PDB file of C-alpha atoms in Angstrom:
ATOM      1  CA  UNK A   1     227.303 188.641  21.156  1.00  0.00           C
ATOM      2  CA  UNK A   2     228.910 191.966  19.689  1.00  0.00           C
ATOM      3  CA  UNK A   3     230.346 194.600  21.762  1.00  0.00           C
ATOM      4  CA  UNK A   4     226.907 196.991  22.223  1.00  0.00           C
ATOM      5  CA  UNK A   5     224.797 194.348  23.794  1.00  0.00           C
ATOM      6  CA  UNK A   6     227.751 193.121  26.143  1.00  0.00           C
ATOM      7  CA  UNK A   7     227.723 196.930  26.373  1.00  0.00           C
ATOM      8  CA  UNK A   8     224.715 197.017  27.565  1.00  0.00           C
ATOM      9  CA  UNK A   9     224.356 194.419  29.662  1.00  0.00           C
ATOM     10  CA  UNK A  10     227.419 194.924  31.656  1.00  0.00           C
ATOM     11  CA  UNK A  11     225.181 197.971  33.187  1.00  0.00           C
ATOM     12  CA  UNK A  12     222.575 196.128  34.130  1.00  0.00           C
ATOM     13  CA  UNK A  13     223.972 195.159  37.600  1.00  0.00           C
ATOM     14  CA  UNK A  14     224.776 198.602  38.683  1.00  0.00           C
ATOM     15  CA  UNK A  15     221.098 200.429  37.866  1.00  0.00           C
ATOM     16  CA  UNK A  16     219.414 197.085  39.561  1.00  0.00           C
ATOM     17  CA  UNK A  17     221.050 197.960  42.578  1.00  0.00           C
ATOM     18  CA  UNK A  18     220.594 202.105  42.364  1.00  0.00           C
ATOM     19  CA  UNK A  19     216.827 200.959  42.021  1.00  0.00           C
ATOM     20  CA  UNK A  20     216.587 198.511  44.911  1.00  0.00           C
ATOM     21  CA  UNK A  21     218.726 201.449  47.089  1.00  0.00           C
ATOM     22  CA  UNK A  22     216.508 203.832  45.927  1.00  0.00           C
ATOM     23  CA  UNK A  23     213.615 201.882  47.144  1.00  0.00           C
ATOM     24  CA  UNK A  24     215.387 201.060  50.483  1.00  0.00           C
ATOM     25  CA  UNK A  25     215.355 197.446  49.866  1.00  0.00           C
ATOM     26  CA  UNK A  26     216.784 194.619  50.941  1.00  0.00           C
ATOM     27  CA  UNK A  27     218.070 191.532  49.078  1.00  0.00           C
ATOM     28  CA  UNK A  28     215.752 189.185  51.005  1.00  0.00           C
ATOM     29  CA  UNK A  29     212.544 191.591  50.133  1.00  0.00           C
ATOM     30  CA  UNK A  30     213.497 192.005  46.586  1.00  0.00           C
ATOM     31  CA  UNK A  31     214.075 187.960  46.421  1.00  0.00           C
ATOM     32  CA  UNK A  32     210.328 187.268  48.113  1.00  0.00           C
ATOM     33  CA  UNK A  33     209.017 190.411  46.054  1.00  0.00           C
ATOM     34  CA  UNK A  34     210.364 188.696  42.489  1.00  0.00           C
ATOM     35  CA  UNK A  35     210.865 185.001  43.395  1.00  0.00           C
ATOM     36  CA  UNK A  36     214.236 185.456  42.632  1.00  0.00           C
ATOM     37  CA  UNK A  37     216.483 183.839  45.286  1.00  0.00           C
ATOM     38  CA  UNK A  38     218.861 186.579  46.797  1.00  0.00           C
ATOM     39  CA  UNK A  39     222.113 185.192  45.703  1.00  0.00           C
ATOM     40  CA  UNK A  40     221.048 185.542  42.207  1.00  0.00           C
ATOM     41  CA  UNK A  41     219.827 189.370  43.132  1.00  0.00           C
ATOM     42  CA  UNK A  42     223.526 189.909  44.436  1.00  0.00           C
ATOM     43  CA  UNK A  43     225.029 187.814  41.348  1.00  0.00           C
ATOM     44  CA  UNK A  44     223.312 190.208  39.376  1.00  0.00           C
ATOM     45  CA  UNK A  45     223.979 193.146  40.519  1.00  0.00           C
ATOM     46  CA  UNK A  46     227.482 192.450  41.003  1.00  0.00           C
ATOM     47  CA  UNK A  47     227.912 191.623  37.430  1.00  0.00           C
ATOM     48  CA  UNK A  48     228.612 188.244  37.814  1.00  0.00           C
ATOM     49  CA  UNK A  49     225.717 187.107  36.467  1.00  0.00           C
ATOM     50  CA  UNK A  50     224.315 188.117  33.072  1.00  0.00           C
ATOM     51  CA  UNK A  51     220.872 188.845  33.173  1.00  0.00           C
ATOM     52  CA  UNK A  52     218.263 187.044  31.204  1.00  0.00           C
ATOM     53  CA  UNK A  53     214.427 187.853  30.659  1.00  0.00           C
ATOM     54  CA  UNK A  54     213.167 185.760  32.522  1.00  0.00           C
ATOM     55  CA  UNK A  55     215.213 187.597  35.423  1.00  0.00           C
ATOM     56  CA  UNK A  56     214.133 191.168  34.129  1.00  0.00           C
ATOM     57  CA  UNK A  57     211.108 190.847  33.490  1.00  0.00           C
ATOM     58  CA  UNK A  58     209.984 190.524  37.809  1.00  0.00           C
ATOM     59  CA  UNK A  59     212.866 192.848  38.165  1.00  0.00           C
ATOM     60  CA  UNK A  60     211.427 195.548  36.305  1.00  0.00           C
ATOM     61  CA  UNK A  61     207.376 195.003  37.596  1.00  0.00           C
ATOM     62  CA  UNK A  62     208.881 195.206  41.077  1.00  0.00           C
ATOM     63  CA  UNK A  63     210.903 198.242  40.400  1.00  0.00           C
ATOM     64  CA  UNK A  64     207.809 199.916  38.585  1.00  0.00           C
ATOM     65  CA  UNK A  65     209.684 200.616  35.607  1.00  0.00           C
ATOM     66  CA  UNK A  66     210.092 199.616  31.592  1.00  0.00           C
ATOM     67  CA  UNK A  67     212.278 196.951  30.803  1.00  0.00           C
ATOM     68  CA  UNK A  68     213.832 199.181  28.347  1.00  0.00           C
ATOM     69  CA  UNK A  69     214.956 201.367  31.961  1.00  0.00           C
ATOM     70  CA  UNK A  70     216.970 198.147  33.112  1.00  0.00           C
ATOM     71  CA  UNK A  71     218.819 197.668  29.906  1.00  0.00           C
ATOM     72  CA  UNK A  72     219.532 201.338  28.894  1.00  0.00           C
ATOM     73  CA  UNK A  73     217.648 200.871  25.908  1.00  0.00           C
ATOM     74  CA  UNK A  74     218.264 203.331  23.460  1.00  0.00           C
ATOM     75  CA  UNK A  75     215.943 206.858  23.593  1.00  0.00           C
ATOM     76  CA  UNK A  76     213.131 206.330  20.608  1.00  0.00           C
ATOM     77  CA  UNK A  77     212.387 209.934  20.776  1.00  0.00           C
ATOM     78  CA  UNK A  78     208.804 209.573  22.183  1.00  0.00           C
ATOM     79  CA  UNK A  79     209.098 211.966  25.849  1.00  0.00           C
ATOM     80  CA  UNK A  80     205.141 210.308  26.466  1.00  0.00           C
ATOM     81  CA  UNK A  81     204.944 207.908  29.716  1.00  0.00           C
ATOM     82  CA  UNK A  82     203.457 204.844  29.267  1.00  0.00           C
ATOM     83  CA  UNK A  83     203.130 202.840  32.072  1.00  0.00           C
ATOM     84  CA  UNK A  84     200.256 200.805  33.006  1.00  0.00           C
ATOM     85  CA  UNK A  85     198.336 201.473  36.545  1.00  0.00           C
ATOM     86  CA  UNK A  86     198.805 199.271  39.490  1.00  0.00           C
ATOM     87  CA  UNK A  87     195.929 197.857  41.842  1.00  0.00           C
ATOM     88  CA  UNK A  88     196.661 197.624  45.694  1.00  0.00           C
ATOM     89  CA  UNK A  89     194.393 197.162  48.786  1.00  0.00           C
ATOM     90  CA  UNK A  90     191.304 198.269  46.599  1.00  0.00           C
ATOM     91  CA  UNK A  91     193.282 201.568  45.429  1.00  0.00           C
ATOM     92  CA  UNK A  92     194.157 202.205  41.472  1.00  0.00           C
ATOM     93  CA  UNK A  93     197.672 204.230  40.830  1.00  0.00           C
ATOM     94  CA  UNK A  94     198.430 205.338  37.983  1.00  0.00           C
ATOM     95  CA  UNK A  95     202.151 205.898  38.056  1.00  0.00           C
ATOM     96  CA  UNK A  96     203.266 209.704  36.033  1.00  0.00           C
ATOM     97  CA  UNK A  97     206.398 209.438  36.363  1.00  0.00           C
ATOM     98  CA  UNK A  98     208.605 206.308  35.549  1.00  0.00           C
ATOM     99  CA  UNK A  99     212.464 207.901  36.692  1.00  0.00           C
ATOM    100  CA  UNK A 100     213.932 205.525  39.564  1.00  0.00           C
ATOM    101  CA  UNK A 101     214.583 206.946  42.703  1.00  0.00           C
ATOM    102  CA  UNK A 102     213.461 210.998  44.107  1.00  0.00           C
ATOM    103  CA  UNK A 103     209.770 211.851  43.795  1.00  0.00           C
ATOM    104  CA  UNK A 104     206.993 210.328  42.531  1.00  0.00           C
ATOM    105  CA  UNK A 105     204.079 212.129  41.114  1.00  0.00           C
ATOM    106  CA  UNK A 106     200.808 209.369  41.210  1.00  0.00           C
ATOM    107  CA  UNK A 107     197.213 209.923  40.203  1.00  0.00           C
ATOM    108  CA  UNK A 108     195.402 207.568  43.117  1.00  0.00           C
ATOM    109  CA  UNK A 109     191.812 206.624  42.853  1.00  0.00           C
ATOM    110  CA  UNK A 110     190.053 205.631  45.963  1.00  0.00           C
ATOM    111  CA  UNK A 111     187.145 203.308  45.987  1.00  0.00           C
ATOM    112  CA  UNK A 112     183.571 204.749  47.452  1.00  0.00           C
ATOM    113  CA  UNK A 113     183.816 204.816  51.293  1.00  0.00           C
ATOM    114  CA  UNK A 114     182.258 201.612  52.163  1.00  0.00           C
ATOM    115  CA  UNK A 115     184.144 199.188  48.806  1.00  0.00           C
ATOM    116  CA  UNK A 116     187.211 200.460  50.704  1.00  0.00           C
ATOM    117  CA  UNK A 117     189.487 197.472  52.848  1.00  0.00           C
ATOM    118  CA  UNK A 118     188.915 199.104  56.387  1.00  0.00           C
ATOM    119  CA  UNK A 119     190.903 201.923  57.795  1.00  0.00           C
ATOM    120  CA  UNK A 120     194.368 201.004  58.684  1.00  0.00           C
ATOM    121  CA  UNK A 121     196.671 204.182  59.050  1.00  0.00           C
ATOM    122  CA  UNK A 122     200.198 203.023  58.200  1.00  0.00           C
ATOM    123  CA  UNK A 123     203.667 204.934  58.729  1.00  0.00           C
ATOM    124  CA  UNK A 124     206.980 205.248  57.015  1.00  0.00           C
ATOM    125  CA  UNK A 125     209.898 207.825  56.663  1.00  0.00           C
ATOM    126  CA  UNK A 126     209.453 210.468  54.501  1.00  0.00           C
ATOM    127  CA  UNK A 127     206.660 213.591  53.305  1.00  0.00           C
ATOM    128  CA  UNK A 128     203.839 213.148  51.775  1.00  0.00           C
ATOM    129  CA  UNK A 129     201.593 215.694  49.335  1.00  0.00           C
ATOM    130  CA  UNK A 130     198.304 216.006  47.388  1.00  0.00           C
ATOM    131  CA  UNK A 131     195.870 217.638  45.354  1.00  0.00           C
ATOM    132  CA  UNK A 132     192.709 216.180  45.317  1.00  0.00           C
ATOM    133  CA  UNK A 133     191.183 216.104  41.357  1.00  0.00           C
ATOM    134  CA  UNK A 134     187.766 214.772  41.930  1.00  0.00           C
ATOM    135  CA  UNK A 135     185.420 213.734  44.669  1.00  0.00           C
ATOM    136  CA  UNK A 136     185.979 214.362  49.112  1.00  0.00           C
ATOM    137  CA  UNK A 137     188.872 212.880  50.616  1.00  0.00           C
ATOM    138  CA  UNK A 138     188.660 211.958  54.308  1.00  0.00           C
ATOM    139  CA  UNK A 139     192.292 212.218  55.873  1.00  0.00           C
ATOM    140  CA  UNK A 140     193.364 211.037  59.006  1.00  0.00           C
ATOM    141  CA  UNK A 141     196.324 212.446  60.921  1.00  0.00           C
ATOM    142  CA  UNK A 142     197.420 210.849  63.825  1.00  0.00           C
ATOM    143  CA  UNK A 143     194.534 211.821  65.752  1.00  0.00           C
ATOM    144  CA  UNK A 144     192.778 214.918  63.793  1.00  0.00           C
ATOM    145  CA  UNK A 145     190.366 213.709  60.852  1.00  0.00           C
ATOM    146  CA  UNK A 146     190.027 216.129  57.328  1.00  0.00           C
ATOM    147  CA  UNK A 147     187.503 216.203  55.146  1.00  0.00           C
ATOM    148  CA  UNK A 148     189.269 217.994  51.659  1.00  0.00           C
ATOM    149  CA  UNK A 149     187.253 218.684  48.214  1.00  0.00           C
ATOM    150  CA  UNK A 150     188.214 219.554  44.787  1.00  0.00           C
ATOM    151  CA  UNK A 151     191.181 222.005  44.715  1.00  0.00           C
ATOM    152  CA  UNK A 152     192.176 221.425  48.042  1.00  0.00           C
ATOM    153  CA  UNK A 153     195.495 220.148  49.219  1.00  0.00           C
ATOM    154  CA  UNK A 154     197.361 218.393  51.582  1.00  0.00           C
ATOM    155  CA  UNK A 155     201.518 218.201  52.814  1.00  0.00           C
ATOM    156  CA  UNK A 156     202.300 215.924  55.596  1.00  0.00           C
ATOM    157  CA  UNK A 157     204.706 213.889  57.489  1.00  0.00           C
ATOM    158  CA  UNK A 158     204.670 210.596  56.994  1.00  0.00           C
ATOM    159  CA  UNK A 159     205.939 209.229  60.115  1.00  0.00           C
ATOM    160  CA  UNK A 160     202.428 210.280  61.658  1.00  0.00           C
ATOM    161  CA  UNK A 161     199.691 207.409  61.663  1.00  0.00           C
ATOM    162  CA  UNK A 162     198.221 208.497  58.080  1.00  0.00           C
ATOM    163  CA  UNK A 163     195.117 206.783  55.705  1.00  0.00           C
ATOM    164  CA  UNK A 164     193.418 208.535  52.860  1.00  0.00           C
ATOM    165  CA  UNK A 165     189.956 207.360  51.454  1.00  0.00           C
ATOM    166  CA  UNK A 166     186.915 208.328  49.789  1.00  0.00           C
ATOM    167  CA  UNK A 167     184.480 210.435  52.087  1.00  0.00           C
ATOM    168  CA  UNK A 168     181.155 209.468  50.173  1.00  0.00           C
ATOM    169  CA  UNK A 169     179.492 207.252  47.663  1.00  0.00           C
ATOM    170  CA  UNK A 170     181.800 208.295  44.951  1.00  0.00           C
ATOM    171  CA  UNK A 171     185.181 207.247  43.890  1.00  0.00           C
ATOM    172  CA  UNK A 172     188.003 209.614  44.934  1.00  0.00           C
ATOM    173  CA  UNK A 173     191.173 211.244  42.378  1.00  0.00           C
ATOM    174  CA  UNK A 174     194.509 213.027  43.879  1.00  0.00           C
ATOM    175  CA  UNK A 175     197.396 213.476  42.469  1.00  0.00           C
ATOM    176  CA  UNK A 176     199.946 212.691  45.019  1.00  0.00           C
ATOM    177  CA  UNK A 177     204.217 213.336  45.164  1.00  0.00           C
ATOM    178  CA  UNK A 178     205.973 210.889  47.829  1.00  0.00           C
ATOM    179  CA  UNK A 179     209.848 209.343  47.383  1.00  0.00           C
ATOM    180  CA  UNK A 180     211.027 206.535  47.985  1.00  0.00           C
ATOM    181  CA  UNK A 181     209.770 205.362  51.355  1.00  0.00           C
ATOM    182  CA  UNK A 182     206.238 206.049  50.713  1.00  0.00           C
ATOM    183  CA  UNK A 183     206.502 204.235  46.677  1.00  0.00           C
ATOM    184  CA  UNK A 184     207.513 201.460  49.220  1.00  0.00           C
ATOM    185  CA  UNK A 185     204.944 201.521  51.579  1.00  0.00           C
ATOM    186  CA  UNK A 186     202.562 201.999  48.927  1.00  0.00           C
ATOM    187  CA  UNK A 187     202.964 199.841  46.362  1.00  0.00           C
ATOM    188  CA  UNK A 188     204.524 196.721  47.937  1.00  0.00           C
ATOM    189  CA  UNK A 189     203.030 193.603  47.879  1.00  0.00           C
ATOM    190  CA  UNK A 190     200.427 193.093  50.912  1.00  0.00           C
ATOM    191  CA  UNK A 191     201.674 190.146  52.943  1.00  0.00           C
ATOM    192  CA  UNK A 192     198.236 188.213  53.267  1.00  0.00           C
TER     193      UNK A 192
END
């Protein structure tokens, strides 16, 4: 192997681990999120391990980013994001940004109320913002319940029993911002 690709996989290790700190998680989750066992996780990172595919490839799905993002790949002079939506809990994100770590700018489409999973207001560390870009939103904060059209926005904090959804027959678009924490709680794996 010449000296660029050793190069270049010698970093691997140490932007795995600023994305799974970024993310606030733990060997274990990363290990049942990837299928990865966590001694390999810590081999890797650690540079003790060189990296394969086969490794990368669940590394970089669970991280949300390109492949080419794990292994410093060089720039091909194309600024455009291309990364492909993700399906949770009947939701569709489309992910706009693709740097690891800090905030997070998503377009969200919520199913019609009713194709929705039921209401289930979740919390986590962190803030929370959006815009909403098509359709009603119905919000619920802790206890108050919003009802928010096109143009209208939201900021809250997301340690407060939160769930978003569509208000009506029709599907609903925001474009929300959250960090870390809430790229956690929102696009891990459900546990069912």
């Amino acid at each position: 192997m010449d000296n660029s690709a050793g190069d270049v996989l010698a970093g691997v290790g140490s932007r795995l681990r600023a994305l799974r700190r970024a993310r606030n998680a733990t060997l274990a989750a990363l290990a049942d999120e990837t299928g990865l066992t966590a001694s390999t996780l810590s081999r890797l990172e650690n540079g003790k391990l060189r990296p394969t595919l086969e490794q990368l490839l669940p590394l970089a799905r669970a991280h949300g980013v390109p492949l080419d993002d794990l292994v410093a790949a060089p720039p091909t002079g194309d600024p455009r994001i291309h990364l492909r939506p993700v399906r949770r809990s009947g939701l569709v994100m489309v992910p706009l940004t693709r740097r690891a770590g800090g905030i997070q700018a998503y377009k969200v489409i919520y199913p019609p109320a009713g194709r929705a999973p039921t209401m289930n207001p979740q919390t986590h560390e962190g803030y929370e913002w959006f815009y909403v870009l098509n359709g009603q939103v119905r919000f619920v904060l802790g206890e108050q319940e919003f009802r928010l059209g096109v143009g209208e926005a939201a900021e809250f904090d997301t340690r407060m029993p939160h769930w978003i959804g569509s208000a009506d027959s029709r599907p609903a678009e925001v474009l929300t911002l959250f960090g870390a924490q809430g790229e956690h709680a929102h696009l891990a794996p459900s546990r069912h």
